[in-house]
Short mmCIF file of C-alpha atoms and ligand atoms in Angstrom, two decimals:
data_model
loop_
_atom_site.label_atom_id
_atom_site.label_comp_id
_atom_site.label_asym_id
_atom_site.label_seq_id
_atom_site.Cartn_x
_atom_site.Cartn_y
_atom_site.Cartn_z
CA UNK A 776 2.54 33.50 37.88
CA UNK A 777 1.90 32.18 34.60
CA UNK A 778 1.09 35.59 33.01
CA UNK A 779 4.36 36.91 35.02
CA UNK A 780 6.43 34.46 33.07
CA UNK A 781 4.91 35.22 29.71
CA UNK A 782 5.59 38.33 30.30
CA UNK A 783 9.53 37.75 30.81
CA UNK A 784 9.11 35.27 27.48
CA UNK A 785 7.77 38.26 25.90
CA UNK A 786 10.29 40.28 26.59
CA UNK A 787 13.23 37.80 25.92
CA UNK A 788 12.74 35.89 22.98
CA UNK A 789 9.38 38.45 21.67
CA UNK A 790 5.57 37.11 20.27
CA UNK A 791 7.20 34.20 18.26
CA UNK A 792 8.43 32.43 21.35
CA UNK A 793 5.68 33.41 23.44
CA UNK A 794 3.71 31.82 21.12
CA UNK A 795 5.45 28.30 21.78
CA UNK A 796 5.41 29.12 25.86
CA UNK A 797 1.26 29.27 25.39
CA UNK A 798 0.84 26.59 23.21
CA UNK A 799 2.48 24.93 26.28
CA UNK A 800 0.24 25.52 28.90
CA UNK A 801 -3.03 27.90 27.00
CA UNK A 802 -5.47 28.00 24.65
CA UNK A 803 -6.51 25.50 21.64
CA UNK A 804 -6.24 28.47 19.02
CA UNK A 805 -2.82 28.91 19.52
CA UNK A 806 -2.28 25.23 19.42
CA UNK A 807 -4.13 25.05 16.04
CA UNK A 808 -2.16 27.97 14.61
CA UNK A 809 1.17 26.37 15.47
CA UNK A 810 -0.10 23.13 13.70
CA UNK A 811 -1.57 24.68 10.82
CA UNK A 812 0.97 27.58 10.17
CA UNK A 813 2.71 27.93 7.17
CA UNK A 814 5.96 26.19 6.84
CA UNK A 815 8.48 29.00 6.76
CA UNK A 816 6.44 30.83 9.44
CA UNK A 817 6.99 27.11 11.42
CA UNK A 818 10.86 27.53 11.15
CA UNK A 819 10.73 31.23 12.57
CA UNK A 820 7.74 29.77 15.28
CA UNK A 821 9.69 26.79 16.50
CA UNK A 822 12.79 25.51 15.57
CA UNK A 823 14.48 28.61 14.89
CA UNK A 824 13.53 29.93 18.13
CA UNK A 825 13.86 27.26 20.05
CA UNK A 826 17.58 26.17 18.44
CA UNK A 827 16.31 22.32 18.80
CA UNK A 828 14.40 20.77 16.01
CA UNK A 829 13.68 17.43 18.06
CA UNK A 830 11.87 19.99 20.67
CA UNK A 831 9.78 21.79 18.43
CA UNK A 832 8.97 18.36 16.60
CA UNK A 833 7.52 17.51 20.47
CA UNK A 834 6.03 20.57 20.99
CA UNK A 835 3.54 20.22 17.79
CA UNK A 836 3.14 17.06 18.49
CA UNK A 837 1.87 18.21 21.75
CA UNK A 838 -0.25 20.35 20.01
CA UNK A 839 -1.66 17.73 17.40
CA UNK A 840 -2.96 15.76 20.57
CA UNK A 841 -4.73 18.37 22.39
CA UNK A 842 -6.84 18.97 19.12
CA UNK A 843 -7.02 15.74 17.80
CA UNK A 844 -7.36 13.70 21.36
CA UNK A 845 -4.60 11.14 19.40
CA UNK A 846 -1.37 10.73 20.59
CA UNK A 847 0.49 9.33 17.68
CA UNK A 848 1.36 6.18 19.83
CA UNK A 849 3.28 3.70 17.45
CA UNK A 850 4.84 6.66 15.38
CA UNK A 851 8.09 7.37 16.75
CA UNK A 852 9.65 11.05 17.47
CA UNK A 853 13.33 10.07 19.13
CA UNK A 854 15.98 8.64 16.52
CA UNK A 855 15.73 11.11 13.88
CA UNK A 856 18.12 13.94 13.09
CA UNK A 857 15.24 16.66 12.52
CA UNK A 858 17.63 19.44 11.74
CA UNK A 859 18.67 17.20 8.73
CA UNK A 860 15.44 17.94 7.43
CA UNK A 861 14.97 21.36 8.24
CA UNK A 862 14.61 23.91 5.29
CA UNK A 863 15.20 20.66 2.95
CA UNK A 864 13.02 17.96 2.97
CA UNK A 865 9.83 17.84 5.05
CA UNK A 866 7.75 21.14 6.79
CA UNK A 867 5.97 20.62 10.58
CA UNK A 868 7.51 17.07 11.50
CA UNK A 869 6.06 15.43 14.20
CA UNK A 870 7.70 11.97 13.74
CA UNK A 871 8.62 8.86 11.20
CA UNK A 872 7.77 6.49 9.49
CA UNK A 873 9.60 3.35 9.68
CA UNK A 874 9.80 0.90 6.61
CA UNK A 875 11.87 -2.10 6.21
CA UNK A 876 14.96 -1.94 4.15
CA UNK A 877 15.55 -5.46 2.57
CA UNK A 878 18.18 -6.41 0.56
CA UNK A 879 18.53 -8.15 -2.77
CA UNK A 880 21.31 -9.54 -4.85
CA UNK A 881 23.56 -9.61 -5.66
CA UNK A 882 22.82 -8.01 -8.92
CA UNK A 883 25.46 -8.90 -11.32
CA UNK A 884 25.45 -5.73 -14.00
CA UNK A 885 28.43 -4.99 -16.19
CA UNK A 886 30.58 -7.04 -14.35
CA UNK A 887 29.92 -5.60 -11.23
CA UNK A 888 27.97 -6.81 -8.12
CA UNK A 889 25.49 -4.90 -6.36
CA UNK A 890 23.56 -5.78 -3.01
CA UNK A 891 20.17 -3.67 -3.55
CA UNK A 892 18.62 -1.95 -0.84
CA UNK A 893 14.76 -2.23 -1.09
CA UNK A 894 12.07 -0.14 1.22
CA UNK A 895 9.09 -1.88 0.88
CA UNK A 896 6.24 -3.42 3.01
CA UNK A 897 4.82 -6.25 0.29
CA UNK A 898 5.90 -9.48 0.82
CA UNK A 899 7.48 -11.74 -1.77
CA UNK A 900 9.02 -8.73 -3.77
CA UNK A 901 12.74 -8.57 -2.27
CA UNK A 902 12.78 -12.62 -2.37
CA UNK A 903 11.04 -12.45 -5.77
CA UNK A 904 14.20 -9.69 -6.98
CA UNK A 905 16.71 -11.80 -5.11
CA UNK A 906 15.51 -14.89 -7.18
CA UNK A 907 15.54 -12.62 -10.16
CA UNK A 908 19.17 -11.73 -9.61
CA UNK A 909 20.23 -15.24 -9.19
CA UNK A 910 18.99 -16.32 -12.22
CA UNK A 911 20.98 -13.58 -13.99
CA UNK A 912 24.14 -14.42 -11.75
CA UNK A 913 24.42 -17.74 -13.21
CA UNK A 914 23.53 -17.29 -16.52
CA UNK A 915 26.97 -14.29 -16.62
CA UNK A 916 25.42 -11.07 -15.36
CA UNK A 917 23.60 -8.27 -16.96
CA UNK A 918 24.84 -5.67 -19.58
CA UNK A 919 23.00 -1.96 -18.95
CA UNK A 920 23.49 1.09 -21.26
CA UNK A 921 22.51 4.65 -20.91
CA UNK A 922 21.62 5.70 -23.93
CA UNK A 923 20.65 9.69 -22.98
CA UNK A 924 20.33 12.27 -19.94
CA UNK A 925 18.53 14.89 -19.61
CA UNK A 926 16.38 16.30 -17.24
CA UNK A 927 13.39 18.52 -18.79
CA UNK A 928 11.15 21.61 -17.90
CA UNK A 929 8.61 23.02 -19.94
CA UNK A 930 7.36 25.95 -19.34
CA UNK A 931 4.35 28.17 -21.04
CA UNK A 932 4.21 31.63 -22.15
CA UNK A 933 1.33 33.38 -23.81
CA UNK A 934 1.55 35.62 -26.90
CA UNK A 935 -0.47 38.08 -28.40
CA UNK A 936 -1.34 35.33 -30.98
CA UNK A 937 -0.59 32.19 -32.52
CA UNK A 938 1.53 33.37 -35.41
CA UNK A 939 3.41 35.43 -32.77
CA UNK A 940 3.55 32.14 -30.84
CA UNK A 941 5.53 30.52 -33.64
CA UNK A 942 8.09 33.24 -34.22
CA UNK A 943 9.21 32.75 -31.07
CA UNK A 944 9.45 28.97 -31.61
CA UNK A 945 11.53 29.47 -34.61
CA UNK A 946 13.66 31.97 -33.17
CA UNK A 947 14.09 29.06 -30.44
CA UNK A 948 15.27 26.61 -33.48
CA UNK A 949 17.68 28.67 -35.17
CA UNK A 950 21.05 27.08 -34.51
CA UNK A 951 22.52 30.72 -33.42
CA UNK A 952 20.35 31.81 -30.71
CA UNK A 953 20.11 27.99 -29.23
CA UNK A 954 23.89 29.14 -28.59
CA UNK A 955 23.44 31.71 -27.10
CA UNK A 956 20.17 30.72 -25.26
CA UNK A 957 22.45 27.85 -23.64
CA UNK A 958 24.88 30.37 -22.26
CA UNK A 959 22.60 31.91 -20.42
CA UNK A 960 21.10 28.34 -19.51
CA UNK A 961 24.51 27.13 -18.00
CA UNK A 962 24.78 29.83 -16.08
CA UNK A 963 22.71 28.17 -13.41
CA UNK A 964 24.80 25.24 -12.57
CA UNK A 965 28.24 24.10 -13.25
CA UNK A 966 27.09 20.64 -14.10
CA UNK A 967 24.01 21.62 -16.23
CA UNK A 968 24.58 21.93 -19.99
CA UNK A 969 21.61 22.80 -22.34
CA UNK A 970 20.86 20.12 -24.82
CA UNK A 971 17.83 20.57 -26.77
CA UNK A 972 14.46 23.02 -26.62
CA UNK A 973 11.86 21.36 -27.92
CA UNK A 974 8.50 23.06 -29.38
CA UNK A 975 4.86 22.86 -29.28
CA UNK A 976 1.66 25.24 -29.80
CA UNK A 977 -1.74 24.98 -28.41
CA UNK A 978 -3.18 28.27 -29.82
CA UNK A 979 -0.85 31.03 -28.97
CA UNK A 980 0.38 29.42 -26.24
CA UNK A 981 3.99 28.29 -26.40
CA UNK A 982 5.29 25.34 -24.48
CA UNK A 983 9.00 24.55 -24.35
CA UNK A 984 10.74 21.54 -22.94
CA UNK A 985 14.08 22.38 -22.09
CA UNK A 986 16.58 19.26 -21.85
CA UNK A 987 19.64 19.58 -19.89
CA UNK A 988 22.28 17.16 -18.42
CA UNK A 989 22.97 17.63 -14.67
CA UNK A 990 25.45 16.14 -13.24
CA UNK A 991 24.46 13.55 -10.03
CA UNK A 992 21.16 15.86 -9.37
CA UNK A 993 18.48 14.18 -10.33
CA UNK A 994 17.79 18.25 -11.57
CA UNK A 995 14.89 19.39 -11.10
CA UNK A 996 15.99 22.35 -9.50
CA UNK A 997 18.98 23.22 -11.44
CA UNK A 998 16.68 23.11 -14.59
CA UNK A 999 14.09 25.31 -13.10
CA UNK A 1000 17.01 27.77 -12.42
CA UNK A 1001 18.46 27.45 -16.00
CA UNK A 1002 14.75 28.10 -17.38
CA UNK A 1003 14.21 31.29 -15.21
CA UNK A 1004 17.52 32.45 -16.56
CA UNK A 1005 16.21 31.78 -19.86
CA UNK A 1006 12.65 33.19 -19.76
CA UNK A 1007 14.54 36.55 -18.58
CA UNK A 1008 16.71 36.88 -21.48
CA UNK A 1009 13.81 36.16 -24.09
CA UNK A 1010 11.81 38.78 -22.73
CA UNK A 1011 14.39 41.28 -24.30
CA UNK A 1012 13.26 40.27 -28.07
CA UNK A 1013 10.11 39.27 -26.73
CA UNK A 1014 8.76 41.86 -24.86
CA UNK A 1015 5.07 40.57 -25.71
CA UNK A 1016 5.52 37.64 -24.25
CA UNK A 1017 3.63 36.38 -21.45
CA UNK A 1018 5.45 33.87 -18.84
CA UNK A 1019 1.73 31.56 -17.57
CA UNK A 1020 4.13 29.24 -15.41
CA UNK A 1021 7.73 27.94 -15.28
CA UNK A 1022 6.24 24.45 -15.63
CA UNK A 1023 3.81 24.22 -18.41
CA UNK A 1024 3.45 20.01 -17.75
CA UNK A 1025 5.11 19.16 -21.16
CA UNK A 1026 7.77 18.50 -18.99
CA UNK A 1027 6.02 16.20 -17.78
CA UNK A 1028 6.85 15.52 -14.48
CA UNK A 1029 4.97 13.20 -11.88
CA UNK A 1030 2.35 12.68 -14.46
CA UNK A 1031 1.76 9.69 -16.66
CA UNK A 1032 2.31 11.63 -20.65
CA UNK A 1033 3.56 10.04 -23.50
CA UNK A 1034 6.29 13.01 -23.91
CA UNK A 1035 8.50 11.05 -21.44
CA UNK A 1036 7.71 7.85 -22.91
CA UNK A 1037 8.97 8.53 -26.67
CA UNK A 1038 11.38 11.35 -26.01
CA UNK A 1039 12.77 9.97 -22.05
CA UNK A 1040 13.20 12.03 -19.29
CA UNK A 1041 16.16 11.75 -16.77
CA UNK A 1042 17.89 8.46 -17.75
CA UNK A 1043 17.01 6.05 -20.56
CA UNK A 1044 18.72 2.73 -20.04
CA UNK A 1045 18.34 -0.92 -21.55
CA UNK A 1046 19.34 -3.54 -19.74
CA UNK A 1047 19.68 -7.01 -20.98
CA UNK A 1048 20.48 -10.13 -20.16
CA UNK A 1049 21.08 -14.24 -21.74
CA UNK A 1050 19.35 -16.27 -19.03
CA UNK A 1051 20.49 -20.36 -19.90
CA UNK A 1052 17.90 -23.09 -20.30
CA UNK A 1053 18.74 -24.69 -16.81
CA UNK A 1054 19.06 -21.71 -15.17
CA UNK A 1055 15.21 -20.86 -16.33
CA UNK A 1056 14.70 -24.26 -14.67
CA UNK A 1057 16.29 -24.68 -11.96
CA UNK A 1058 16.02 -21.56 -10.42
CA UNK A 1059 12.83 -20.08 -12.14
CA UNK A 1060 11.21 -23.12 -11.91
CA UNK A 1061 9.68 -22.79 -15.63
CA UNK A 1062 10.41 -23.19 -19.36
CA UNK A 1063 11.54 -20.69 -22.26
CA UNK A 1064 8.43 -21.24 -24.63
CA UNK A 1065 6.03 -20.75 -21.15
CA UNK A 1066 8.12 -17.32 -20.54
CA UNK A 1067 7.73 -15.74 -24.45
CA UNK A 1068 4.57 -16.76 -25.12
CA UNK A 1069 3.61 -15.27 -21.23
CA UNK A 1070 5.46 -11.84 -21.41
CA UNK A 1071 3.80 -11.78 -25.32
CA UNK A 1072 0.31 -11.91 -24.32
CA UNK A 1073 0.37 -10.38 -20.85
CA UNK A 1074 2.81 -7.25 -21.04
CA UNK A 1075 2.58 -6.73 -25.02
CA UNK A 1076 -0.81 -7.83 -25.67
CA UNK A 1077 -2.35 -7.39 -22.49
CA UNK A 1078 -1.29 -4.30 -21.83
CA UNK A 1079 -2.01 -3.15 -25.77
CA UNK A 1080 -5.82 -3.95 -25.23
CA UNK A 1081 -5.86 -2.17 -21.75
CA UNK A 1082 -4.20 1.53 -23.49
CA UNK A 1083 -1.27 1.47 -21.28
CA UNK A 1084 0.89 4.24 -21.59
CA UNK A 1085 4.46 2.97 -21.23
CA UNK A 1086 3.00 0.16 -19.40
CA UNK A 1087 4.57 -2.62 -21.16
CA UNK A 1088 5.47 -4.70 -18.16
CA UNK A 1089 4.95 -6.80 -14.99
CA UNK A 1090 6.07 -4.93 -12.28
CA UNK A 1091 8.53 -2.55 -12.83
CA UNK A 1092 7.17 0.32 -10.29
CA UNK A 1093 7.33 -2.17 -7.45
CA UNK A 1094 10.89 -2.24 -8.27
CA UNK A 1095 11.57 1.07 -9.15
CA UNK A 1096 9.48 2.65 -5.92
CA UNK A 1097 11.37 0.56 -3.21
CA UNK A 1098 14.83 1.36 -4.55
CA UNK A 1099 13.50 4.98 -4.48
CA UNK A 1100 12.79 5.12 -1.26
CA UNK A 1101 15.47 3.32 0.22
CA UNK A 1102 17.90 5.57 -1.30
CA UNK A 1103 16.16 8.89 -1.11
CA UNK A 1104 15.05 9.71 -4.92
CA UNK A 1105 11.11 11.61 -5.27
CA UNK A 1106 9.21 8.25 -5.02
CA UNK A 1107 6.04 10.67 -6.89
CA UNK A 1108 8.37 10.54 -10.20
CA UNK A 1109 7.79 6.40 -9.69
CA UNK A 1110 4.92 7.57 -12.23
CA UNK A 1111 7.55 7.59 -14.89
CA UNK A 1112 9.96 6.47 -14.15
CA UNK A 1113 8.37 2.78 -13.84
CA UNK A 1114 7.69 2.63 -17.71
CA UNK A 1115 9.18 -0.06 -19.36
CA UNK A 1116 8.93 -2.61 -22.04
CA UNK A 1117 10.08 -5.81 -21.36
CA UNK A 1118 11.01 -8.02 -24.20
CA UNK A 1119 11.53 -11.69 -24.16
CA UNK A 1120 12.89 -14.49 -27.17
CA UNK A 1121 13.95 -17.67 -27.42
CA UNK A 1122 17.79 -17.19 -28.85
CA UNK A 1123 20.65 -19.69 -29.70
CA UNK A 1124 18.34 -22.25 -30.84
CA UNK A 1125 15.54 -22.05 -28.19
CA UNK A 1126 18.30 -22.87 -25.83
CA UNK A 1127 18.35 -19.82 -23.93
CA UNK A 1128 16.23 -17.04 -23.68
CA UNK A 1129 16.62 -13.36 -24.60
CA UNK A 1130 15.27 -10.89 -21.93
CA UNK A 1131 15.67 -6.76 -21.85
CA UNK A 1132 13.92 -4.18 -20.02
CA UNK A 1133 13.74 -0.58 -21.95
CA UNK A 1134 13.03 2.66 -19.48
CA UNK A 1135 13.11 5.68 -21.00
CA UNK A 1136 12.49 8.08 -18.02
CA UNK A 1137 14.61 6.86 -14.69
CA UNK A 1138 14.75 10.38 -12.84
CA UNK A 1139 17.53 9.63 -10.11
CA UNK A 1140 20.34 11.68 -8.33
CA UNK A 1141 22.64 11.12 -5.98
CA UNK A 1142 23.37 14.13 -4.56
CA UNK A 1143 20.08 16.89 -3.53
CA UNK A 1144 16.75 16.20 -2.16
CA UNK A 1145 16.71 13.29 0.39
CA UNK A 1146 19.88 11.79 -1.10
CA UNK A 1147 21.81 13.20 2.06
CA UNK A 1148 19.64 11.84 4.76
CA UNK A 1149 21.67 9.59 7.30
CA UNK A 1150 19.86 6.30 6.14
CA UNK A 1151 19.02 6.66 2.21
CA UNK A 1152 22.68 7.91 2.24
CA UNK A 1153 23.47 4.77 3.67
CA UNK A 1154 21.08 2.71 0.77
CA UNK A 1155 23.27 4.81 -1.93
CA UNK A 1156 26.57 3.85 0.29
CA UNK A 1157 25.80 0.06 -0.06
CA UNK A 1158 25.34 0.30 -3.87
CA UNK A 1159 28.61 2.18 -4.44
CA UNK A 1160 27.48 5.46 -5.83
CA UNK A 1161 26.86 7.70 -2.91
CA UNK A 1162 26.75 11.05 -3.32
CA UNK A 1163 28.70 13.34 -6.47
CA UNK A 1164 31.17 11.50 -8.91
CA UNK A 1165 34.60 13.40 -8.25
CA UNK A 1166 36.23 11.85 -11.20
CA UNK A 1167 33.53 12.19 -13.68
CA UNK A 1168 30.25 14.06 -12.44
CA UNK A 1169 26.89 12.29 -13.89
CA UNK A 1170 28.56 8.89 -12.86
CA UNK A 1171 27.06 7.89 -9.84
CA UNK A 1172 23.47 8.96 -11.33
CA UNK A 1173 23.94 7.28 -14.01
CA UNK A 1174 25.01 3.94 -12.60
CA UNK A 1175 22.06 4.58 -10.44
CA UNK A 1176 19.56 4.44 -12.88
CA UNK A 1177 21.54 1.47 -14.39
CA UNK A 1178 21.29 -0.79 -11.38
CA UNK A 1179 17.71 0.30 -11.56
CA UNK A 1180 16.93 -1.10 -14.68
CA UNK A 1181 19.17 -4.15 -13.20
CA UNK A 1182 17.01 -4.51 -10.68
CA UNK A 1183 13.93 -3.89 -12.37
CA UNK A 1184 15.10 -6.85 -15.32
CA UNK A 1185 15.39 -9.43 -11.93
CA UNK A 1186 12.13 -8.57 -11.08
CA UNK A 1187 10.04 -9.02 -14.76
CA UNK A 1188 12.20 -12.51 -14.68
CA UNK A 1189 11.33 -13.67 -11.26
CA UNK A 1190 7.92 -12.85 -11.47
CA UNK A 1191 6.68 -13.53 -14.58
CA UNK A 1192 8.30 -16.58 -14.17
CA UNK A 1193 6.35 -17.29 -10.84
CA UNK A 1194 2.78 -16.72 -13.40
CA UNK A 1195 3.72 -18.83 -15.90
CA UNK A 1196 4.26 -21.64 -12.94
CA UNK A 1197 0.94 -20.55 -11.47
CA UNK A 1198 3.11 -20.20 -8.54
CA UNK A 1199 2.32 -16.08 -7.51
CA UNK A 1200 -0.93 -17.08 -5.07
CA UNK A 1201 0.82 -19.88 -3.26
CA UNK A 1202 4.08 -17.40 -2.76
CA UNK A 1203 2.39 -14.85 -1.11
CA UNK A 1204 0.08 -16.59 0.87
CA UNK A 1205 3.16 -17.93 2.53
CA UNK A 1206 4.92 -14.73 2.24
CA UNK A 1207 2.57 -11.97 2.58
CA UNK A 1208 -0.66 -12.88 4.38
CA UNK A 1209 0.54 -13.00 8.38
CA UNK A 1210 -1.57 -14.68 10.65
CA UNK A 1211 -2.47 -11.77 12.17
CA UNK A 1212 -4.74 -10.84 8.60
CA UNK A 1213 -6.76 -14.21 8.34
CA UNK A 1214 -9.82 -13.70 9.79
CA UNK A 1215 -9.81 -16.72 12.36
CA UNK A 1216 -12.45 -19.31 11.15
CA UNK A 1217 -14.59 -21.76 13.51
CA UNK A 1218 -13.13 -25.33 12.95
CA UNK A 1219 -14.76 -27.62 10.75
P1 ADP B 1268 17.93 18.83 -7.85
O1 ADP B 1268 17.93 19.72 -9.05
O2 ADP B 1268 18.06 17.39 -8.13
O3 ADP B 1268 16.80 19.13 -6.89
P2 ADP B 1268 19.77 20.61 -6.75
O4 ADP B 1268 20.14 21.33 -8.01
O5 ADP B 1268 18.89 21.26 -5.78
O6 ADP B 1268 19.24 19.16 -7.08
O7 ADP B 1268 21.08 20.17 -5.95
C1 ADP B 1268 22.24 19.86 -6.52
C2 ADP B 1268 23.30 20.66 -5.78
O8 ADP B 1268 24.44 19.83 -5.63
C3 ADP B 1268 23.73 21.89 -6.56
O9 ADP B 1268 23.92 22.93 -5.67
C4 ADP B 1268 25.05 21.47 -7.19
O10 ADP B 1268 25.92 22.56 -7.36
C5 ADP B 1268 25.58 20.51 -6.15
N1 ADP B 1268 26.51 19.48 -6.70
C6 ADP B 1268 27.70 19.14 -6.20
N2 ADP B 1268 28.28 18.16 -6.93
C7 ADP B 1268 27.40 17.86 -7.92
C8 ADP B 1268 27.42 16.94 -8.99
N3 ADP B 1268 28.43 16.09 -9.22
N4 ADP B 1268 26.36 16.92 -9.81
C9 ADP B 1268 25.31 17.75 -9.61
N5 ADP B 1268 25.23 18.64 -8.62
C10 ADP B 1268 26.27 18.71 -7.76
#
């Protein structure tokens, strides 16, 4: 009977179906080659088939239990839209993840509040960013600035030698062929506008970071496009030139490179704020001269003696990450995009005290990538700037990666201000050690 029926599969819906119908009921090979195969084979094995990405999601999940002998209990499959994903976001789903969105704020920035949506699992930090934002609230908000966007790609060629190498650069730098070079550029997107090609050599290899604005795309794409457009056109003049790869790392993206901390990458904002002498009291339980001399030794000096790379700060990636994932950005550019310098003086007399954060490379979009899912649309929602600017494309990005640098200023404040009280182990033993992790001691 069984065979009877594969046959009629067979002969319906051909191999790629019949496939699914044995994974069903036959052999562990097939089940391993439905879990294993190659994403856009996956979308012709299952979901295309099948017309139902929830199914297929069951079906090698199935699969993943006859081999494994683990059914996945605790990670749920039902209450996803999986054709959201499909072709987009994320090959061979079997399930989700769930994380806790909390919510901070409200972050008072430019005159505007914002309630900010934080995916995390670490106790303390949304109550730590809330305090943060408090503190700012009453001492008159936060003032951000954007002071340049662009998002780079870098890619390396190979000529016949070094000298040819650097004919090609300068033929990049004269002003008349950057013109032209940016025509063909644009031609990739109608939000991305060439900015700046900038140069180096290793030997006769050639590595040039392209810069180009894009819109409320974080841009990664779009640049990649505008490069390959590129690379095409210089092969005319350049016929001995050698494309190694369309990213070269000089870019540098997802990878910790001074590059992105001295030129930026994405969005470089400072964000600054006044806090008031009873604020710094009252609500961050601690003193002005405790706060310099702390944020002077620990994220200057400190992180001086340790060779940190754009590391000039308390926690700005714990920030930065849960923001990212709440509202759908690539949490792997958190590498980056978490550099920052905070800076902190006494001002007006030692009466209040001076604090900024400086991030040169906040890589955000709000439209592409995971942007569009139901519930990081929903993060983006709550902060105002979901999906493209109509009235001024770049906008909603832009405020994006504003608010982050809001958010991330809260967070130096609060807890910097929780060391300098020699408050941070008492706050998260209350907040982030459950009962269930203390190992349950005889009594005395
Ligand atoms: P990324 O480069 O961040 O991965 P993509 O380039 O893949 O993003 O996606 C951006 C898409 O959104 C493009 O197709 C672009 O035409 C479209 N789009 C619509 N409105 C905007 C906007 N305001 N800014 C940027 N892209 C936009």
């Amino acid at each position: 009977l069984h065979l009877l029926g594969l046959s009629e599969i067979l002969a319906v819906v051909g191999v790629i179906a019949s496939l699914v119908y044995l994974v069903s009921f036959f052999g562990i090979a097939f089940v391993q080659s439905i879990v294993s195969c190659h994403d856009e084979e996956d979308e012709f094995l299952l979901s295309a088939p099948l017309g139902d990405c929830r199914r297929a999601a069951g079906i090698r999940r199935e699969a993943l239990r006859r081999i494994t002998g683990r059914a996945l209990e605790g990670l749920p499959l039902d209450g996803f839209d999986y054709a959201s994903i499909l072709g987009q976001c994320c090959e061979l789903p079997v399930g989700y993840v769930q994380l806790p969105v909390g919510v901070a704020g409200p972050l008072v920035l430019d005159g505007r509040e914002h309630y900010l949506p934080m995916a995390t699992t670490e106790g303390c930090l949304v109550a730590s960013t809330s305090r943060g934002c408090k503190a700012i609230a009453q001492s008159g908000g936060a003032t951000s600035v954007v002071l340049r966007d662009g998002m780079t790609r870098a890619p390396v060629v190979r000529l016949p030698s070094a000298r040819r190498a650097a004919e090609l650069k300068a033929f990049l730098q004269e002003p008349n062929n950057f013109e032209n070079i940016a025509l063909v550029f644009n031609r990739c997107s109608r939000f991305a506008r060439l900015q700046a090609i900038q140069c180096a050599l290793a030997g006769r290899n050639l590595y040039m970071r392209f810069s180009s604005s894009t819109g409320d795309a974080m841009g990664m794409n779009m640049v990649s496009k505008g490069v390959e457009n590129v690379l095409g056109y210089l092969q005319n003049d350049f016929q001995d030139m050698d494309v190694i790869s369309i990213s070269g790392n000089f870019c540098s993206d997802k990878k910790p490179a001074a590059v992105n901390w001295i030129e930026g990458r994405g969005k470089s904002v400072v964000c600054e704020a006044v806090i008031k002498e009873e604020v710094v009291k009252k609500v961050l339980k601690t003193n002005i001269p405790a706060l310099v001399e702390l944020n002077m030794i620990k994220n200057l000096a400190g992180s001086a003696v340790a060779g940190s790379l754009g590391g000039f700060n308390a926690h700005a990636s714990n920030i930065v990450s849960a923001i990212y994932i709440a509202t759908g950005q690539d949490p792997a550019q958190n590498v980056e995009s978490s550099h920052c310098i905070t800076m902190m003086e006494a001002v007006n007399g030692g009466k209040d005290l001076h604090v900024s954060v400086t991030m040169p490379s906040i890589e955000v979009g709000t439209v592409g990538g995971g942007t569009q899912l139901a519930s990081q649309a929903a993060c983006l929602d709550l902060l105002g700037v979901k999906g493209a600017s109509l009235e001024s494309p770049g906008a909603n990005a832009r405020r994006l990666a504003a608010i982050v640098a809001g958010a991330v200023l809260a967070g130096e404040l609060s807890l910097l201000s929780a060391l300098a009280a020699g408050q941070l182990v008492q706050s998260h033993m209350k907040y982030n050690r459950s009962a269930k992790d203390s190992p349950k001691l005889p009594p005395e």
